[in-house]
Amino acid sequence: MNIDNVKERFSSYLKAKGHRITNERLLVLESLCNNESHIDAENLFIKMRGRGLKVSRATVYNTLQLLLQSNLIKRSHFGESHHHYEPFLGGRQHHHLVCASCGKVVEFSSELLNRIQSDICDKHKFKFTGSAFQITGVCRECSEGK
Amino acid sequence: MNIDNVKERFSSYLKAKGHRITNERLLVLESLCNNESHIDAENLFIKMRGRGLKVSRATVYNTLQLLLQSNLIKRSHFGESHHHYEPFLGGRQHHHLVCASCGKVVEFSSELLNRIQSDICDKHKFKFTGSAFQITGVCRECSEGK
DNA sequence: TTCAGTGCAAACAATTTGCAGTATT
DNA sequence: AATACTGCAAATTGTTTGCACTGAA
């Protein structure tokens, strides 16, 4: 899954919804994809500015909304008060195991979990659109270090 | 699990941690337990005020923190920007299925899910402390109504 | 009697909004 | 050419903090 393909998908989404395809929007997507792992809106903004890109905070937030709606990115929420965003690249679902002590985030995925969530949706007659599973614990280093 | 028992547990926790047992703290816990389903801090505050209880927003927030630490309540985070709190009454774990369209929240639990989460923790050498699984979808009424 | 906890208002952080200017369609 | 999108700063929302006062230990 390369960046052009992703941009292409976002452009199609925008067009389909009657939104304009602007450079700023594609830049936000590109910057998010260039980022390894999760990032929050403010830091994405700072990072983009640092790379000399001329975008405003408002556009970053606006674009993240559109990206969420287009299902190209995922939003998570760890202990803090802000959100974290990450591209959904392979379309591969994953979830997070977060250390309550040092904040380290480990990604995991489970076929069985996927099955459970579709069962739950079926049972309650919901059409699945997404999920976020977050397990909190204390990692080995933190348990031992203390 | 009745309210006095829960208050008792909170009191023990406070004592154990060297915190004082104040009327305001017990009132916050009681009000949260009286509430059916989830509520956010602001509305809990308003509700308490409405019932003539003299507490401040600061105390509500402070107490919710203590309640979280004591594992007597659970904090969730749906689409909105604020948190929702709910008592952990039976100690029974449950998760949420949220309708992306109308916001309806259905609770569910799964023994298998519990097993998966402890496997994940074992595998990554984390000591489990809690989890939040949230599935988003569109409920039947919303899919059909549209 | 002490000092942790309280209420209040002010501060703060994350996000949204209003508006005048800019650029996609 | 029209108007959706942008940047900016101001507004809003959710939460935390500072401080003088109060009450649990």
CSV table of N, CA and C (backbone and C1' of nucleotides) in Angstrom, one decimal, chain B residues 18-20 22 24-25 49 54-56 58-59 62-63, chain C residues 1-11 14-16:
chain,number,residue,atom,x,y,z
B,18,GLY,N,-4.4,6.8,52.6
B,18,GLY,CA,-4.1,8.0,53.4
B,18,GLY,C,-4.9,9.3,53.0
B,19,HIS,N,-6.0,9.0,52.3
B,19,HIS,CA,-6.9,10.1,51.9
B,19,HIS,C,-8.0,10.3,52.9
B,20,ARG,N,-8.5,11.4,53.0
B,20,ARG,CA,-9.6,11.6,54.0
B,20,ARG,C,-10.9,11.2,53.4
B,22,THR,N,-14.4,12.1,53.0
B,22,THR,CA,-15.3,13.3,53.1
B,22,THR,C,-16.7,13.0,52.6
B,24,GLU,N,-18.4,14.8,50.7
B,24,GLU,CA,-18.5,15.1,49.3
B,24,GLU,C,-18.1,13.9,48.4
B,25,ARG,N,-17.1,13.3,48.8
B,25,ARG,CA,-16.6,12.1,48.1
B,25,ARG,C,-17.6,11.0,48.0
B,49,ARG,N,-26.0,19.2,41.9
B,49,ARG,CA,-26.5,20.6,42.3
B,49,ARG,C,-28.0,20.6,42.3
B,54,LYS,N,-24.3,20.3,47.8
B,54,LYS,CA,-23.3,21.4,47.6
B,54,LYS,C,-21.9,20.8,47.3
B,55,VAL,N,-21.7,20.6,46.1
B,55,VAL,CA,-20.3,20.2,45.7
B,55,VAL,C,-19.8,21.1,44.6
B,56,SER,N,-18.5,21.1,44.4
B,56,SER,CA,-18.0,21.9,43.3
B,56,SER,C,-17.5,21.0,42.2
B,58,ALA,N,-14.7,21.0,40.8
B,58,ALA,CA,-13.4,20.5,41.2
B,58,ALA,C,-13.5,19.2,42.0
B,59,THR,N,-14.4,19.2,42.9
B,59,THR,CA,-14.5,18.0,43.8
B,59,THR,C,-15.0,16.8,43.0
B,62,ASN,N,-12.1,15.6,41.0
B,62,ASN,CA,-11.1,15.0,41.9
B,62,ASN,C,-11.6,13.6,42.3
B,63,THR,N,-12.9,13.5,42.7
B,63,THR,CA,-13.4,12.3,43.2
B,63,THR,C,-13.5,11.2,42.1
C,1,DT,P,-6.3,24.1,69.6
C,1,DT,O5',-5.2,23.9,68.6
C,1,DT,C5',-4.1,23.1,69.0
C,1,DT,C4',-3.5,22.3,67.9
C,1,DT,C3',-3.0,23.2,66.7
C,1,DT,O3',-1.9,22.6,66.2
C,1,DT,C1',-4.7,21.7,66.0
C,2,DT,P,-0.9,23.3,65.3
C,2,DT,O5',-1.0,22.4,64.0
C,2,DT,C5',-0.7,21.0,64.1
C,2,DT,C4',-1.2,20.3,62.9
C,2,DT,C3',-0.8,20.9,61.5
C,2,DT,O3',-0.2,19.8,60.8
C,2,DT,C1',-3.2,20.4,61.6
C,3,DC,P,0.9,20.2,59.7
C,3,DC,O5',0.2,19.6,58.3
C,3,DC,C5',-0.4,18.3,58.4
C,3,DC,C4',-1.6,18.4,57.4
C,3,DC,C3',-1.3,19.1,56.0
C,3,DC,O3',-2.0,18.4,55.0
C,3,DC,C1',-3.1,20.1,56.9
C,4,DA,P,-1.3,17.6,53.9
C,4,DA,O5',-2.5,16.7,53.3
C,4,DA,C5',-3.1,15.8,54.2
C,4,DA,C4',-4.6,15.7,53.8
C,4,DA,C3',-4.9,15.6,52.3
C,4,DA,O3',-6.0,14.9,52.1
C,4,DA,C1',-5.8,17.6,53.2
C,5,DG,P,-6.8,14.7,50.8
C,5,DG,O5',-7.9,15.8,51.0
C,5,DG,C5',-9.0,15.5,51.9
C,5,DG,C4',-10.1,16.5,51.7
C,5,DG,C3',-10.6,16.6,50.2
C,5,DG,O3',-12.0,16.7,50.3
C,5,DG,C1',-9.9,18.7,51.0
C,6,DT,P,-12.9,17.0,49.0
C,6,DT,O5',-13.3,18.5,49.2
C,6,DT,C5',-14.2,18.9,50.2
C,6,DT,C4',-14.5,20.4,50.1
C,6,DT,C3',-15.0,20.7,48.7
C,6,DT,O3',-16.4,21.1,48.8
C,6,DT,C1',-13.2,22.2,49.5
C,7,DG,P,-17.2,21.4,47.5
C,7,DG,O5',-17.0,22.9,47.3
C,7,DG,C5',-17.6,23.8,48.3
C,7,DG,C4',-17.3,25.3,47.9
C,7,DG,C3',-17.8,25.6,46.5
C,7,DG,O3',-18.4,26.8,46.5
C,7,DG,C1',-15.5,25.9,46.5
C,8,DC,P,-19.4,27.3,45.3
C,8,DC,O5',-18.4,28.4,44.5
C,8,DC,C5',-17.9,29.5,45.3
C,8,DC,C4',-16.6,30.0,44.5
C,8,DC,C3',-16.9,30.2,43.0
C,8,DC,O3',-17.0,31.6,42.8
C,8,DC,C1',-14.7,29.3,43.5
C,9,DA,P,-17.4,32.1,41.3
C,9,DA,O5',-16.0,32.7,40.8
C,9,DA,C5',-15.0,33.2,41.7
C,9,DA,C4',-13.7,33.3,41.0
C,9,DA,C3',-13.8,33.7,39.5
C,9,DA,O3',-12.7,34.5,39.2
C,9,DA,C1',-12.8,31.6,39.7
C,10,DA,P,-12.5,35.1,37.8
C,10,DA,O5',-10.9,35.1,37.5
C,10,DA,C5',-10.0,34.8,38.6
C,10,DA,C4',-8.9,33.9,38.0
C,10,DA,C3',-8.5,34.1,36.6
C,10,DA,O3',-7.1,34.1,36.5
C,10,DA,C1',-9.1,31.9,36.8
C,11,DA,P,-6.3,34.1,35.0
C,11,DA,O5',-6.0,32.5,34.9
C,11,DA,C5',-5.1,31.9,35.8
C,11,DA,C4',-4.7,30.5,35.2
C,11,DA,C3',-4.1,30.6,33.8
C,11,DA,O3',-3.0,29.7,33.9
C,11,DA,C1',-6.0,29.1,33.9
C,14,DA,P,-3.2,19.5,24.9
C,14,DA,O5',-4.7,19.4,24.2
C,14,DA,C5',-5.6,18.4,24.7
C,14,DA,C4',-6.9,18.6,23.9
C,14,DA,C3',-6.7,18.4,22.4
C,14,DA,O3',-7.7,17.5,21.9
C,14,DA,C1',-7.8,20.5,22.9
C,15,DT,P,-7.8,17.2,20.3
C,15,DT,O5',-8.9,18.3,19.9
C,15,DT,C5',-10.2,18.2,20.5
C,15,DT,C4',-11.0,19.4,20.0
C,15,DT,C3',-11.2,19.4,18.5
C,15,DT,O3',-12.6,19.2,18.3
C,15,DT,C1',-10.8,21.6,19.5
C,16,DT,P,-13.3,19.3,16.9
C,16,DT,O5',-13.8,20.8,16.9
C,16,DT,C5',-14.6,21.2,18.0
C,16,DT,C4',-15.2,22.6,17.8
C,16,DT,C3',-15.8,22.8,16.4
C,16,DT,O3',-17.0,23.4,16.6
C,16,DT,C1',-14.2,24.5,16.9
